[in-house]
Amino acid sequence: MMSKRSTFRRFGLSVLALGAVFAIHSRAVAQTGNDPGPSPHYDGWRTTLLEENDSLYFNSDKHYTQGLRMSLLSPVLKPGGWTDEVFQFASNIPLVFANGAQSQRRVSWFLGQSIFTPKNIDIKPPDPRDRPYGGWLYTGPSLLQETNGNQLGNLEIELGVVGPGAFGRQVQNDFHQLIGAHQAEGWSNQLQNEPGGVLAYDRYWRL
């Protein structure tokens, strides 16, 4: 029987593999001739990379110390596709997606990792009263709807893993070793493997 740690490690590797799919797909889109050129009305696939790191501003490693997220955003969806049913189902949830005469819909797929450490990364075991070591590796889809040109709704589902399967220790300490920075000492006491999920909805208004 496959161990729980092996299962989560396989899941983590699968999620990381999706990142390679992002890169390959984005390169393929670029090579098919869908070059936006000088036109401001280009509406092809878009790739976004978001990097957050406390050392960029505070020169320290503590609490939420590192985050990386890649996302792939579709062009505006044409009416009549299978996604219409998905958006319609989501619209049945109270307050999700505004009603309007004009709306544009898109879908997105994302892959991300967040890393958390205590304030003091030099002691082992870490202070039990401080934030514990932990990584969060996740992936999932987003549904986005722009309504009447002044509202944007975003419904997002994250599925992932907390613990060694999230590769927080490897990413932080291996990168620190690469740049010659001090490594965190307490990763052997990190949170254990657990699956996780997040359902979130945001709405933005253009003023």
Tab-separated table of C-alpha atoms in Angstrom:
chain	number	residue	atom	x	y	z
A	1	MET	CA	0.000	0.000	0.000
A	2	MET	CA	1.284	3.448	-0.890
A	3	SER	CA	2.219	5.528	2.179
A	4	LYS	CA	0.497	8.838	2.931
A	5	ARG	CA	3.768	10.719	2.505
A	6	SER	CA	4.358	9.102	-0.894
A	7	THR	CA	0.820	9.995	-1.963
A	8	PHE	CA	1.238	13.647	-1.048
A	9	ARG	CA	4.673	13.772	-2.656
A	10	ARG	CA	3.178	12.414	-5.875
A	11	PHE	CA	0.426	15.035	-5.655
A	12	GLY	CA	2.998	17.789	-5.139
A	13	LEU	CA	4.997	16.629	-8.128
A	14	SER	CA	1.814	16.540	-10.212
A	15	VAL	CA	1.008	20.123	-9.289
A	16	LEU	CA	4.528	21.225	-10.170
A	17	ALA	CA	4.167	19.440	-13.499
A	18	LEU	CA	1.212	21.690	-14.262
A	19	GLY	CA	3.639	24.601	-14.113
A	20	ALA	CA	5.583	23.056	-16.966
A	21	VAL	CA	2.319	22.742	-18.886
A	22	PHE	CA	1.748	26.469	-18.387
A	23	ALA	CA	5.132	27.295	-19.844
A	24	ILE	CA	4.792	24.904	-22.783
A	25	HIS	CA	1.287	26.088	-23.629
A	26	SER	CA	2.254	29.763	-23.461
A	27	ARG	CA	5.202	29.157	-25.760
A	28	ALA	CA	3.019	27.196	-28.174
A	29	VAL	CA	0.472	30.020	-28.279
A	30	ALA	CA	3.229	32.487	-29.043
A	31	GLN	CA	4.508	30.314	-31.891
A	32	THR	CA	1.125	29.890	-33.602
A	33	GLY	CA	1.195	33.414	-34.904
A	34	ASN	CA	-1.203	34.843	-32.332
A	35	ASP	CA	1.065	37.816	-31.825
A	36	PRO	CA	-0.849	40.825	-30.495
A	37	GLY	CA	1.431	43.194	-32.417
A	38	PRO	CA	0.679	46.879	-32.012
A	39	SER	CA	-3.109	46.453	-31.730
A	40	PRO	CA	-4.542	47.458	-28.307
A	41	HIS	CA	-7.496	45.109	-28.881
A	42	TYR	CA	-5.535	41.850	-28.732
A	43	ASP	CA	-7.509	39.181	-26.924
A	44	GLY	CA	-5.427	36.026	-26.870
A	45	TRP	CA	-4.162	33.828	-24.058
A	46	ARG	CA	-2.272	35.666	-21.331
A	47	THR	CA	0.191	34.342	-18.766
A	48	THR	CA	0.773	36.137	-15.459
A	49	LEU	CA	3.577	35.544	-12.954
A	50	LEU	CA	3.230	36.968	-9.423
A	51	GLU	CA	6.162	36.906	-6.984
A	52	GLU	CA	5.972	37.975	-3.330
A	53	ASN	CA	8.898	37.838	-0.923
A	54	ASP	CA	9.365	39.643	2.376
A	55	SER	CA	13.113	40.052	1.787
A	56	LEU	CA	12.321	42.471	-1.057
A	57	TYR	CA	11.035	45.005	1.486
A	58	PHE	CA	11.994	43.917	4.990
A	59	ASN	CA	15.242	41.973	4.455
A	60	SER	CA	13.953	39.153	6.658
A	61	ASP	CA	12.308	35.738	6.560
A	62	LYS	CA	9.304	35.482	8.841
A	63	HIS	CA	5.629	34.494	8.752
A	64	TYR	CA	4.413	34.770	5.131
A	65	THR	CA	7.887	34.752	3.639
A	66	GLN	CA	7.477	33.712	-0.012
A	67	GLY	CA	4.732	33.328	-2.599
A	68	LEU	CA	4.807	32.447	-6.287
A	69	ARG	CA	1.767	32.146	-8.533
A	70	MET	CA	1.441	31.502	-12.256
A	71	SER	CA	-1.866	31.875	-14.076
A	72	LEU	CA	-3.114	31.345	-17.614
A	73	LEU	CA	-6.062	33.530	-18.696
A	74	SER	CA	-8.264	32.682	-21.656
A	75	PRO	CA	-9.603	35.082	-24.291
A	76	VAL	CA	-13.221	36.244	-23.961
A	77	LEU	CA	-15.422	33.158	-24.192
A	78	LYS	CA	-17.917	32.914	-27.033
A	79	PRO	CA	-21.574	32.327	-26.065
A	80	GLY	CA	-22.950	28.846	-26.474
A	81	GLY	CA	-19.969	26.905	-25.119
A	82	TRP	CA	-19.910	24.420	-22.248
A	83	THR	CA	-18.740	27.163	-19.910
A	84	ASP	CA	-22.144	28.864	-20.126
A	85	GLU	CA	-23.602	26.130	-17.928
A	86	VAL	CA	-20.778	26.483	-15.425
A	87	PHE	CA	-21.259	30.258	-15.157
A	88	GLN	CA	-25.032	29.813	-14.931
A	89	PHE	CA	-24.633	27.340	-12.073
A	90	ALA	CA	-22.297	29.746	-10.247
A	91	SER	CA	-24.759	32.620	-10.788
A	92	ASN	CA	-27.329	30.721	-8.730
A	93	ILE	CA	-25.189	31.361	-5.658
A	94	PRO	CA	-26.419	34.582	-3.988
A	95	LEU	CA	-24.317	37.673	-4.801
A	96	VAL	CA	-22.043	35.786	-7.220
A	97	PHE	CA	-21.679	37.535	-10.605
A	98	ALA	CA	-23.666	40.689	-11.297
A	99	ASN	CA	-26.531	40.746	-13.790
A	100	GLY	CA	-26.123	43.097	-16.712
A	101	ALA	CA	-26.952	43.635	-20.335
A	102	GLN	CA	-23.320	43.289	-21.350
A	103	SER	CA	-20.883	40.791	-19.902
A	104	GLN	CA	-17.591	39.228	-20.934
A	105	ARG	CA	-16.499	35.924	-19.490
A	106	ARG	CA	-13.113	34.291	-19.197
A	107	VAL	CA	-11.603	31.293	-17.441
A	108	SER	CA	-8.216	31.021	-15.804
A	109	TRP	CA	-6.055	28.215	-14.443
A	110	PHE	CA	-3.446	28.894	-11.787
A	111	LEU	CA	-0.611	27.174	-9.935
A	112	GLY	CA	0.942	28.599	-6.795
A	113	GLN	CA	3.050	28.013	-3.721
A	114	SER	CA	3.143	29.907	-0.420
A	115	ILE	CA	5.790	29.453	2.278
A	116	PHE	CA	5.457	30.342	5.970
A	117	THR	CA	8.137	30.355	8.680
A	118	PRO	CA	8.454	31.583	12.278
A	119	LYS	CA	10.176	34.868	13.081
A	120	ASN	CA	13.271	33.129	14.419
A	121	ILE	CA	14.512	30.613	11.842
A	122	ASP	CA	17.772	29.897	13.719
A	123	ILE	CA	16.411	27.693	16.503
A	124	LYS	CA	15.507	24.003	16.323
A	125	PRO	CA	12.895	23.082	17.338
A	126	PRO	CA	11.139	26.390	16.617
A	127	ASP	CA	9.265	28.428	19.200
A	128	PRO	CA	5.872	26.683	19.678
A	129	ARG	CA	4.245	30.092	20.297
A	130	ASP	CA	5.330	31.385	16.888
A	131	ARG	CA	3.917	30.660	13.431
A	132	PRO	CA	4.939	27.113	12.421
A	133	TYR	CA	6.897	26.147	9.324
A	134	GLY	CA	4.598	25.224	6.481
A	135	GLY	CA	4.170	25.237	2.728
A	136	TRP	CA	0.958	25.457	0.682
A	137	LEU	CA	1.093	24.117	-2.885
A	138	TYR	CA	-2.131	24.597	-4.795
A	139	THR	CA	-3.799	24.735	-8.182
A	140	GLY	CA	-7.269	25.346	-9.556
A	141	PRO	CA	-9.574	27.267	-11.905
A	142	SER	CA	-11.099	30.742	-11.831
A	143	LEU	CA	-14.283	32.026	-13.464
A	144	LEU	CA	-14.169	35.727	-14.326
A	145	GLN	CA	-17.044	37.873	-15.539
A	146	GLU	CA	-16.870	41.561	-16.447
A	147	THR	CA	-20.307	43.186	-16.367
A	148	ASN	CA	-21.292	46.467	-18.037
A	149	GLY	CA	-17.652	47.469	-18.231
A	150	ASN	CA	-17.508	48.513	-14.573
A	151	GLN	CA	-17.684	45.323	-12.472
A	152	LEU	CA	-15.479	42.255	-12.370
A	153	GLY	CA	-16.414	39.089	-10.495
A	154	ASN	CA	-13.884	36.320	-9.824
A	155	LEU	CA	-14.918	32.908	-8.449
A	156	GLU	CA	-11.910	30.765	-7.548
A	157	ILE	CA	-11.396	27.214	-6.328
A	158	GLU	CA	-8.025	26.197	-4.852
A	159	LEU	CA	-7.069	22.586	-4.163
A	160	GLY	CA	-3.712	21.720	-2.713
A	161	VAL	CA	-1.586	20.252	0.029
A	162	VAL	CA	0.016	21.593	3.226
A	163	GLY	CA	3.170	19.945	4.537
A	164	PRO	CA	6.294	18.303	3.068
A	165	GLY	CA	4.363	17.563	-0.133
A	166	ALA	CA	4.248	21.319	-0.773
A	167	PHE	CA	8.085	21.440	-1.109
A	168	GLY	CA	8.423	24.564	1.039
A	169	ARG	CA	11.639	23.359	2.656
A	170	GLN	CA	13.284	22.540	-0.669
A	171	VAL	CA	12.323	25.806	-2.318
A	172	GLN	CA	13.428	28.037	0.555
A	173	ASN	CA	16.618	26.303	1.688
A	174	ASP	CA	17.825	25.280	-1.768
A	175	PHE	CA	17.363	28.850	-3.007
A	176	HIS	CA	19.130	30.229	0.061
A	177	GLN	CA	21.993	27.818	-0.567
A	178	LEU	CA	22.149	28.960	-4.191
A	179	ILE	CA	22.485	32.649	-3.272
A	180	GLY	CA	24.673	32.002	-0.217
A	181	ALA	CA	22.026	33.065	2.315
A	182	HIS	CA	21.360	31.585	5.749
A	183	GLN	CA	19.112	28.505	5.708
A	184	ALA	CA	16.138	27.976	8.012
A	185	GLU	CA	16.926	25.391	10.699
A	186	GLY	CA	13.495	24.201	11.779
A	187	TRP	CA	11.903	22.711	8.679
A	188	SER	CA	12.050	19.222	10.206
A	189	ASN	CA	9.264	20.453	12.513
A	190	GLN	CA	6.990	21.719	9.762
A	191	LEU	CA	3.265	21.001	9.578
A	192	GLN	CA	2.489	17.490	8.382
A	193	ASN	CA	0.820	16.583	5.091
A	194	GLU	CA	-2.844	17.491	4.837
A	195	PRO	CA	-5.051	18.222	1.833
A	196	GLY	CA	-6.713	21.601	1.664
A	197	GLY	CA	-9.205	23.592	-0.337
A	198	VAL	CA	-10.260	27.218	-0.662
A	199	LEU	CA	-13.400	28.637	-2.262
A	200	ALA	CA	-13.229	32.405	-2.757
A	201	TYR	CA	-15.198	35.101	-4.540
A	202	ASP	CA	-14.119	38.692	-5.188
A	203	ARG	CA	-15.934	41.536	-6.888
A	204	TYR	CA	-14.245	44.712	-8.076
A	205	TRP	CA	-15.790	47.988	-9.154
A	206	ARG	CA	-14.283	50.491	-11.599
A	207	LEU	CA	-14.740	54.031	-10.297
